Amino acid sequence: MRGYGFVAAGGPEQQGFVEVSEPRPGPGELLVRVRAAGVNRADLLALGGGYPVPHADDDGSFTAGMELAGEVVDAGPGVTGAPGRGPGHR
């Protein structure tokens, strides 16, 4: 699957298309079909090592783009609400 993200640590010049695996939601996670995404100051600082990333993987890597808009298409175990109607919908 093709995605757009940061190909290396650094500034905005490191953005580009990357190959990513098909995402699957894990426990407590949602899978969102992203329609729009933004890269904010916190993303740029995190790429330079100047901002803690609470959602980093065990190896310290993370996907930039803390802001997004889209639709929930699937939910992992332990998530309540109905996919497609947003988190917390009852």
PDB file of N, CA, C and O in Angstrom, residues 27-79:
ATOM      1  N   PRO A  27      -5.972  -3.926  19.743  1.00  0.00           N
ATOM      2  CA  PRO A  27      -6.842  -3.683  20.887  1.00  0.00           C
ATOM      3  C   PRO A  27      -6.912  -2.192  21.229  1.00  0.00           C
ATOM      4  O   PRO A  27      -5.899  -1.511  21.312  1.00  0.00           O
ATOM      5  N   GLY A  28      -8.132  -1.684  21.347  1.00  0.00           N
ATOM      6  CA  GLY A  28      -8.336  -0.289  21.708  1.00  0.00           C
ATOM      7  C   GLY A  28      -8.069   0.708  20.596  1.00  0.00           C
ATOM      8  O   GLY A  28      -8.025   1.904  20.842  1.00  0.00           O
ATOM      9  N   GLU A  29      -7.902   0.228  19.356  1.00  0.00           N
ATOM     10  CA  GLU A  29      -7.579   1.116  18.233  1.00  0.00           C
ATOM     11  C   GLU A  29      -8.711   1.160  17.208  1.00  0.00           C
ATOM     12  O   GLU A  29      -9.507   0.230  17.107  1.00  0.00           O
ATOM     13  N   LEU A  30      -8.745   2.257  16.463  1.00  0.00           N
ATOM     14  CA  LEU A  30      -9.669   2.406  15.346  1.00  0.00           C
ATOM     15  C   LEU A  30      -8.880   2.433  14.048  1.00  0.00           C
ATOM     16  O   LEU A  30      -7.754   2.925  14.016  1.00  0.00           O
ATOM     17  N   LEU A  31      -9.469   1.943  12.982  1.00  0.00           N
ATOM     18  CA  LEU A  31      -8.910   2.082  11.653  1.00  0.00           C
ATOM     19  C   LEU A  31      -9.714   3.163  10.950  1.00  0.00           C
ATOM     20  O   LEU A  31     -10.940   3.082  10.862  1.00  0.00           O
ATOM     21  N   VAL A  32      -9.025   4.204  10.486  1.00  0.00           N
ATOM     22  CA  VAL A  32      -9.677   5.351   9.871  1.00  0.00           C
ATOM     23  C   VAL A  32      -9.236   5.462   8.414  1.00  0.00           C
ATOM     24  O   VAL A  32      -8.040   5.432   8.120  1.00  0.00           O
ATOM     25  N   ARG A  33     -10.193   5.586   7.517  1.00  0.00           N
ATOM     26  CA  ARG A  33      -9.883   5.894   6.121  1.00  0.00           C
ATOM     27  C   ARG A  33      -9.652   7.397   6.074  1.00  0.00           C
ATOM     28  O   ARG A  33     -10.575   8.186   6.219  1.00  0.00           O
ATOM     29  N   VAL A  34      -8.408   7.775   5.920  1.00  0.00           N
ATOM     30  CA  VAL A  34      -8.028   9.184   5.989  1.00  0.00           C
ATOM     31  C   VAL A  34      -8.392   9.877   4.686  1.00  0.00           C
ATOM     32  O   VAL A  34      -8.039   9.425   3.604  1.00  0.00           O
ATOM     33  N   ARG A  35      -9.094  10.981   4.806  1.00  0.00           N
ATOM     34  CA  ARG A  35      -9.478  11.797   3.650  1.00  0.00           C
ATOM     35  C   ARG A  35      -8.623  13.064   3.575  1.00  0.00           C
ATOM     36  O   ARG A  35      -8.443  13.626   2.515  1.00  0.00           O
ATOM     37  N   ALA A  36      -8.110  13.514   4.716  1.00  0.00           N
ATOM     38  CA  ALA A  36      -7.237  14.689   4.757  1.00  0.00           C
ATOM     39  C   ALA A  36      -6.362  14.573   5.997  1.00  0.00           C
ATOM     40  O   ALA A  36      -6.796  14.046   7.021  1.00  0.00           O
ATOM     41  N   ALA A  37      -5.118  15.014   5.894  1.00  0.00           N
ATOM     42  CA  ALA A  37      -4.204  14.960   7.033  1.00  0.00           C
ATOM     43  C   ALA A  37      -3.349  16.216   7.047  1.00  0.00           C
ATOM     44  O   ALA A  37      -3.124  16.839   6.006  1.00  0.00           O
ATOM     45  N   GLY A  38      -2.922  16.565   8.223  1.00  0.00           N
ATOM     46  CA  GLY A  38      -2.055  17.727   8.365  1.00  0.00           C
ATOM     47  C   GLY A  38      -0.823  17.367   9.171  1.00  0.00           C
ATOM     48  O   GLY A  38      -0.854  16.465   9.998  1.00  0.00           O
ATOM     49  N   VAL A  39       0.247  18.036   8.890  1.00  0.00           N
ATOM     50  CA  VAL A  39       1.480  17.891   9.662  1.00  0.00           C
ATOM     51  C   VAL A  39       1.656  19.201  10.413  1.00  0.00           C
ATOM     52  O   VAL A  39       1.750  20.265   9.805  1.00  0.00           O
ATOM     53  N   ASN A  40       1.636  19.110  11.735  1.00  0.00           N
ATOM     54  CA  ASN A  40       1.706  20.324  12.535  1.00  0.00           C
ATOM     55  C   ASN A  40       3.089  20.509  13.158  1.00  0.00           C
ATOM     56  O   ASN A  40       4.002  19.713  12.942  1.00  0.00           O
ATOM     57  N   ARG A  41       3.240  21.550  13.922  1.00  0.00           N
ATOM     58  CA  ARG A  41       4.524  21.869  14.545  1.00  0.00           C
ATOM     59  C   ARG A  41       5.027  20.737  15.437  1.00  0.00           C
ATOM     60  O   ARG A  41       6.208  20.417  15.439  1.00  0.00           O
ATOM     61  N   ALA A  42       4.129  20.110  16.192  1.00  0.00           N
ATOM     62  CA  ALA A  42       4.541  19.003  17.052  1.00  0.00           C
ATOM     63  C   ALA A  42       5.129  17.849  16.237  1.00  0.00           C
ATOM     64  O   ALA A  42       6.111  17.221  16.642  1.00  0.00           O
ATOM     65  N   ASP A  43       4.542  17.551  15.071  1.00  0.00           N
ATOM     66  CA  ASP A  43       5.093  16.513  14.191  1.00  0.00           C
ATOM     67  C   ASP A  43       6.519  16.868  13.776  1.00  0.00           C
ATOM     68  O   ASP A  43       7.423  16.033  13.819  1.00  0.00           O
ATOM     69  N   LEU A  44       6.707  18.100  13.349  1.00  0.00           N
ATOM     70  CA  LEU A  44       8.034  18.523  12.886  1.00  0.00           C
ATOM     71  C   LEU A  44       9.052  18.495  14.020  1.00  0.00           C
ATOM     72  O   LEU A  44      10.197  18.070  13.831  1.00  0.00           O
ATOM     73  N   LEU A  45       8.645  18.930  15.217  1.00  0.00           N
ATOM     74  CA  LEU A  45       9.557  18.877  16.362  1.00  0.00           C
ATOM     75  C   LEU A  45       9.889  17.429  16.730  1.00  0.00           C
ATOM     76  O   LEU A  45      11.030  17.109  17.059  1.00  0.00           O
ATOM     77  N   ALA A  46       8.893  16.544  16.672  1.00  0.00           N
ATOM     78  CA  ALA A  46       9.119  15.133  17.006  1.00  0.00           C
ATOM     79  C   ALA A  46      10.101  14.499  16.027  1.00  0.00           C
ATOM     80  O   ALA A  46      10.955  13.699  16.426  1.00  0.00           O
ATOM     81  N   LEU A  47      10.006  14.853  14.752  1.00  0.00           N
ATOM     82  CA  LEU A  47      10.923  14.298  13.756  1.00  0.00           C
ATOM     83  C   LEU A  47      12.361  14.703  14.036  1.00  0.00           C
ATOM     84  O   LEU A  47      13.292  13.974  13.723  1.00  0.00           O
ATOM     85  N   GLY A  48      12.540  15.859  14.652  1.00  0.00           N
ATOM     86  CA  GLY A  48      13.876  16.318  15.011  1.00  0.00           C
ATOM     87  C   GLY A  48      14.302  15.888  16.397  1.00  0.00           C
ATOM     88  O   GLY A  48      15.377  16.248  16.863  1.00  0.00           O
ATOM     89  N   GLY A  49      13.448  15.115  17.094  1.00  0.00           N
ATOM     90  CA  GLY A  49      13.777  14.630  18.433  1.00  0.00           C
ATOM     91  C   GLY A  49      13.478  15.618  19.546  1.00  0.00           C
ATOM     92  O   GLY A  49      13.863  15.403  20.688  1.00  0.00           O
ATOM     93  N   GLY A  50      12.755  16.694  19.243  1.00  0.00           N
ATOM     94  CA  GLY A  50      12.498  17.721  20.243  1.00  0.00           C
ATOM     95  C   GLY A  50      11.108  17.703  20.836  1.00  0.00           C
ATOM     96  O   GLY A  50      10.696  18.672  21.471  1.00  0.00           O
ATOM     97  N   TYR A  51      10.379  16.631  20.653  1.00  0.00           N
ATOM     98  CA  TYR A  51       9.013  16.544  21.183  1.00  0.00           C
ATOM     99  C   TYR A  51       8.710  15.081  21.470  1.00  0.00           C
ATOM    100  O   TYR A  51       8.930  14.222  20.609  1.00  0.00           O
ATOM    101  N   PRO A  52       8.212  14.760  22.683  1.00  0.00           N
ATOM    102  CA  PRO A  52       7.910  13.353  22.986  1.00  0.00           C
ATOM    103  C   PRO A  52       6.698  12.874  22.187  1.00  0.00           C
ATOM    104  O   PRO A  52       5.729  13.610  22.011  1.00  0.00           O
ATOM    105  N   VAL A  53       6.776  11.660  21.692  1.00  0.00           N
ATOM    106  CA  VAL A  53       5.699  11.091  20.885  1.00  0.00           C
ATOM    107  C   VAL A  53       5.014   9.999  21.706  1.00  0.00           C
ATOM    108  O   VAL A  53       5.567   8.916  21.877  1.00  0.00           O
ATOM    109  N   PRO A  54       3.795  10.270  22.205  1.00  0.00           N
ATOM    110  CA  PRO A  54       3.127   9.278  23.053  1.00  0.00           C
ATOM    111  C   PRO A  54       2.706   8.021  22.311  1.00  0.00           C
ATOM    112  O   PRO A  54       2.514   6.984  22.910  1.00  0.00           O
ATOM    113  N   HIS A  55       2.573   8.066  20.992  1.00  0.00           N
ATOM    114  CA  HIS A  55       2.123   6.910  20.224  1.00  0.00           C
ATOM    115  C   HIS A  55       3.241   6.266  19.410  1.00  0.00           C
ATOM    116  O   HIS A  55       2.983   5.588  18.433  1.00  0.00           O
ATOM    117  N   ALA A  56       4.491   6.454  19.826  1.00  0.00           N
ATOM    118  CA  ALA A  56       5.621   5.852  19.110  1.00  0.00           C
ATOM    119  C   ALA A  56       5.625   4.336  19.289  1.00  0.00           C
ATOM    120  O   ALA A  56       5.168   3.813  20.300  1.00  0.00           O
ATOM    121  N   ASP A  57       6.151   3.644  18.293  1.00  0.00           N
ATOM    122  CA  ASP A  57       6.314   2.191  18.380  1.00  0.00           C
ATOM    123  C   ASP A  57       7.438   1.860  19.352  1.00  0.00           C
ATOM    124  O   ASP A  57       8.177   2.743  19.799  1.00  0.00           O
ATOM    125  N   ASP A  58       7.596   0.591  19.659  1.00  0.00           N
ATOM    126  CA  ASP A  58       8.632   0.157  20.608  1.00  0.00           C
ATOM    127  C   ASP A  58      10.029   0.585  20.183  1.00  0.00           C
ATOM    128  O   ASP A  58      10.884   0.833  21.016  1.00  0.00           O
ATOM    129  N   ASP A  59      10.269   0.678  18.868  1.00  0.00           N
ATOM    130  CA  ASP A  59      11.599   1.072  18.388  1.00  0.00           C
ATOM    131  C   ASP A  59      11.760   2.588  18.290  1.00  0.00           C
ATOM    132  O   ASP A  59      12.774   3.096  17.826  1.00  0.00           O
ATOM    133  N   GLY A  60      10.721   3.345  18.719  1.00  0.00           N
ATOM    134  CA  GLY A  60      10.789   4.799  18.697  1.00  0.00           C
ATOM    135  C   GLY A  60      10.272   5.424  17.418  1.00  0.00           C
ATOM    136  O   GLY A  60      10.150   6.635  17.321  1.00  0.00           O
ATOM    137  N   SER A  61       9.943   4.601  16.411  1.00  0.00           N
ATOM    138  CA  SER A  61       9.432   5.151  15.160  1.00  0.00           C
ATOM    139  C   SER A  61       7.952   5.515  15.314  1.00  0.00           C
ATOM    140  O   SER A  61       7.256   4.998  16.181  1.00  0.00           O
ATOM    141  N   PHE A  62       7.511   6.425  14.467  1.00  0.00           N
ATOM    142  CA  PHE A  62       6.111   6.816  14.495  1.00  0.00           C
ATOM    143  C   PHE A  62       5.725   7.373  13.131  1.00  0.00           C
ATOM    144  O   PHE A  62       6.578   7.721  12.332  1.00  0.00           O
ATOM    145  N   THR A  63       4.427   7.438  12.893  1.00  0.00           N
ATOM    146  CA  THR A  63       3.915   8.036  11.672  1.00  0.00           C
ATOM    147  C   THR A  63       3.495   9.451  12.002  1.00  0.00           C
ATOM    148  O   THR A  63       2.663   9.664  12.876  1.00  0.00           O
ATOM    149  N   ALA A  64       4.091  10.404  11.312  1.00  0.00           N
ATOM    150  CA  ALA A  64       3.722  11.801  11.528  1.00  0.00           C
ATOM    151  C   ALA A  64       2.330  12.046  10.969  1.00  0.00           C
ATOM    152  O   ALA A  64       1.837  11.301  10.140  1.00  0.00           O
ATOM    153  N   GLY A  65       1.719  13.104  11.429  1.00  0.00           N
ATOM    154  CA  GLY A  65       0.371  13.445  10.988  1.00  0.00           C
ATOM    155  C   GLY A  65      -0.600  13.290  12.135  1.00  0.00           C
ATOM    156  O   GLY A  65      -1.481  12.442  12.105  1.00  0.00           O
ATOM    157  N   MET A  66      -0.410  14.076  13.176  1.00  0.00           N
ATOM    158  CA  MET A  66      -1.248  13.957  14.366  1.00  0.00           C
ATOM    159  C   MET A  66      -2.659  14.482  14.147  1.00  0.00           C
ATOM    160  O   MET A  66      -3.520  14.301  14.982  1.00  0.00           O
ATOM    161  N   GLU A  67      -2.887  15.151  13.021  1.00  0.00           N
ATOM    162  CA  GLU A  67      -4.204  15.699  12.712  1.00  0.00           C
ATOM    163  C   GLU A  67      -4.726  15.025  11.454  1.00  0.00           C
ATOM    164  O   GLU A  67      -4.011  14.912  10.459  1.00  0.00           O
ATOM    165  N   LEU A  68      -5.981  14.570  11.503  1.00  0.00           N
ATOM    166  CA  LEU A  68      -6.568  13.946  10.324  1.00  0.00           C
ATOM    167  C   LEU A  68      -8.076  14.070  10.347  1.00  0.00           C
ATOM    168  O   LEU A  68      -8.672  14.346  11.385  1.00  0.00           O
ATOM    169  N   ALA A  69      -8.665  13.867   9.194  1.00  0.00           N
ATOM    170  CA  ALA A  69     -10.115  13.794   9.056  1.00  0.00           C
ATOM    171  C   ALA A  69     -10.419  12.593   8.182  1.00  0.00           C
ATOM    172  O   ALA A  69      -9.712  12.320   7.218  1.00  0.00           O
ATOM    173  N   GLY A  70     -11.444  11.855   8.542  1.00  0.00           N
ATOM    174  CA  GLY A  70     -11.798  10.683   7.769  1.00  0.00           C
ATOM    175  C   GLY A  70     -12.973   9.968   8.377  1.00  0.00           C
ATOM    176  O   GLY A  70     -13.734  10.549   9.145  1.00  0.00           O
ATOM    177  N   GLU A  71     -13.092   8.695   8.044  1.00  0.00           N
ATOM    178  CA  GLU A  71     -14.201   7.902   8.555  1.00  0.00           C
ATOM    179  C   GLU A  71     -13.681   6.621   9.183  1.00  0.00           C
ATOM    180  O   GLU A  71     -12.739   6.007   8.685  1.00  0.00           O
ATOM    181  N   VAL A  72     -14.282   6.230  10.288  1.00  0.00           N
ATOM    182  CA  VAL A  72     -13.924   4.998  10.964  1.00  0.00           C
ATOM    183  C   VAL A  72     -14.458   3.837  10.134  1.00  0.00           C
ATOM    184  O   VAL A  72     -15.644   3.796   9.806  1.00  0.00           O
ATOM    185  N   VAL A  73     -13.567   2.903   9.771  1.00  0.00           N
ATOM    186  CA  VAL A  73     -13.981   1.763   8.945  1.00  0.00           C
ATOM    187  C   VAL A  73     -13.863   0.423   9.668  1.00  0.00           C
ATOM    188  O   VAL A  73     -14.419  -0.568   9.208  1.00  0.00           O
ATOM    189  N   ASP A  74     -13.156   0.409  10.799  1.00  0.00           N
ATOM    190  CA  ASP A  74     -13.029  -0.829  11.559  1.00  0.00           C
ATOM    191  C   ASP A  74     -12.582  -0.476  12.970  1.00  0.00           C
ATOM    192  O   ASP A  74     -12.060   0.618  13.210  1.00  0.00           O
ATOM    193  N   ALA A  75     -12.799  -1.393  13.891  1.00  0.00           N
ATOM    194  CA  ALA A  75     -12.407  -1.188  15.278  1.00  0.00           C
ATOM    195  C   ALA A  75     -11.785  -2.457  15.825  1.00  0.00           C
ATOM    196  O   ALA A  75     -12.217  -3.562  15.502  1.00  0.00           O
ATOM    197  N   GLY A  76     -10.745  -2.289  16.640  1.00  0.00           N
ATOM    198  CA  GLY A  76     -10.094  -3.417  17.268  1.00  0.00           C
ATOM    199  C   GLY A  76     -10.854  -3.874  18.501  1.00  0.00           C
ATOM    200  O   GLY A  76     -11.821  -3.237  18.932  1.00  0.00           O
ATOM    201  N   PRO A  77     -10.412  -4.975  19.094  1.00  0.00           N
ATOM    202  CA  PRO A  77     -11.047  -5.495  20.302  1.00  0.00           C
ATOM    203  C   PRO A  77     -11.064  -4.442  21.416  1.00  0.00           C
ATOM    204  O   PRO A  77     -10.106  -3.701  21.594  1.00  0.00           O
ATOM    205  N   GLY A  78     -12.176  -4.380  22.126  1.00  0.00           N
ATOM    206  CA  GLY A  78     -12.288  -3.487  23.266  1.00  0.00           C
ATOM    207  C   GLY A  78     -12.773  -2.090  22.943  1.00  0.00           C
ATOM    208  O   GLY A  78     -12.945  -1.268  23.830  1.00  0.00           O
ATOM    209  N   VAL A  79     -13.025  -1.812  21.662  1.00  0.00           N
ATOM    210  CA  VAL A  79     -13.529  -0.498  21.273  1.00  0.00           C
ATOM    211  C   VAL A  79     -15.043  -0.551  21.252  1.00  0.00           C
ATOM    212  O   VAL A  79     -15.623  -1.461  20.668  1.00  0.00           O
TER     213      VAL A  79
END
